[in-house]
């Protein structure tokens, strides 16, 4: 059955290391998103992509990078430039633009801890 | 500016009714969403309101007043499995959806 798969579920990183979080969807959705969730705060948009080979910065893109080489895949790299990377990261997709065409479908999340 | 507020925590009893309120401010509005999120899991869609009024879906109902910037989620016949965070979010048009911090609901026996 269709859905969004994120991996790994838990990840530990040393300071100064880059890490890449995987996100794969088989819902045939055009739009994909990366959100960050911190305790006591709402989800914040990192990057989004409306179509293959195109992506846009969200509200907190600094220290992150993405690629969209395939419709199904939208990996997020957390670089050493991200000052406070410990967080719960959620990947999402929507049929069209979220809100305009329907709800967001979320993956199970990846919890990144910097040691 | 844009902001969204909802209570941090609520507690209710199994079998009861609970109302979770959400207020928002925005210049662009294209609908209000409610999502449910169990601890450590993905948020899942509950409801969407774009026009004023009440939308009912089983034990869950959602209300919207655009003029007041106000919404609520009503949960009836509470069950223990309803213990979760409930996220209020509005879409400003296009890609941008603004999320509240969520309301953690504890259902006690």
PDB file of C-alpha atoms in Angstrom, chain B residues 4 16 19 22 27 34 37-38 42 45 48 53 57 66 74 76 83-86 88-89 92 94-95 101:
ATOM      1  CA  UNK B   4      -1.505  30.520  15.445  1.00  0.00           C
ATOM      2  CA  UNK B  16     -16.627  12.577  27.564  1.00  0.00           C
ATOM      3  CA  UNK B  19     -13.197  20.914  22.540  1.00  0.00           C
ATOM      4  CA  UNK B  22      -7.340  27.353  17.865  1.00  0.00           C
ATOM      5  CA  UNK B  27      -3.395  38.055   5.749  1.00  0.00           C
ATOM      6  CA  UNK B  34      -6.474  19.590  12.011  1.00  0.00           C
ATOM      7  CA  UNK B  37      -0.075  13.059  16.103  1.00  0.00           C
ATOM      8  CA  UNK B  38       0.711  10.235  18.522  1.00  0.00           C
ATOM      9  CA  UNK B  42       3.614  10.905  11.840  1.00  0.00           C
ATOM     10  CA  UNK B  45      -5.045  14.284   8.667  1.00  0.00           C
ATOM     11  CA  UNK B  48     -10.210  20.547   6.604  1.00  0.00           C
ATOM     12  CA  UNK B  53     -19.357  26.316   9.794  1.00  0.00           C
ATOM     13  CA  UNK B  57     -16.824  13.236  10.532  1.00  0.00           C
ATOM     14  CA  UNK B  66     -13.015  33.117   9.307  1.00  0.00           C
ATOM     15  CA  UNK B  74     -14.608  18.603  18.936  1.00  0.00           C
ATOM     16  CA  UNK B  76     -16.966  13.016  21.230  1.00  0.00           C
ATOM     17  CA  UNK B  83      -4.578  10.564  23.751  1.00  0.00           C
ATOM     18  CA  UNK B  84      -2.331  12.397  21.303  1.00  0.00           C
ATOM     19  CA  UNK B  85      -1.275  15.841  20.146  1.00  0.00           C
ATOM     20  CA  UNK B  86      -3.697  17.738  17.933  1.00  0.00           C
ATOM     21  CA  UNK B  88      -4.038  23.133  14.111  1.00  0.00           C
ATOM     22  CA  UNK B  89      -2.678  24.512  10.823  1.00  0.00           C
ATOM     23  CA  UNK B  92      -1.849  30.827   3.374  1.00  0.00           C
ATOM     24  CA  UNK B  94       0.242  27.909  -2.373  1.00  0.00           C
ATOM     25  CA  UNK B  95       2.901  25.891  -0.586  1.00  0.00           C
ATOM     26  CA  UNK B 101       2.611  23.959  18.450  1.00  0.00           C
TER      27      UNK B 101
END
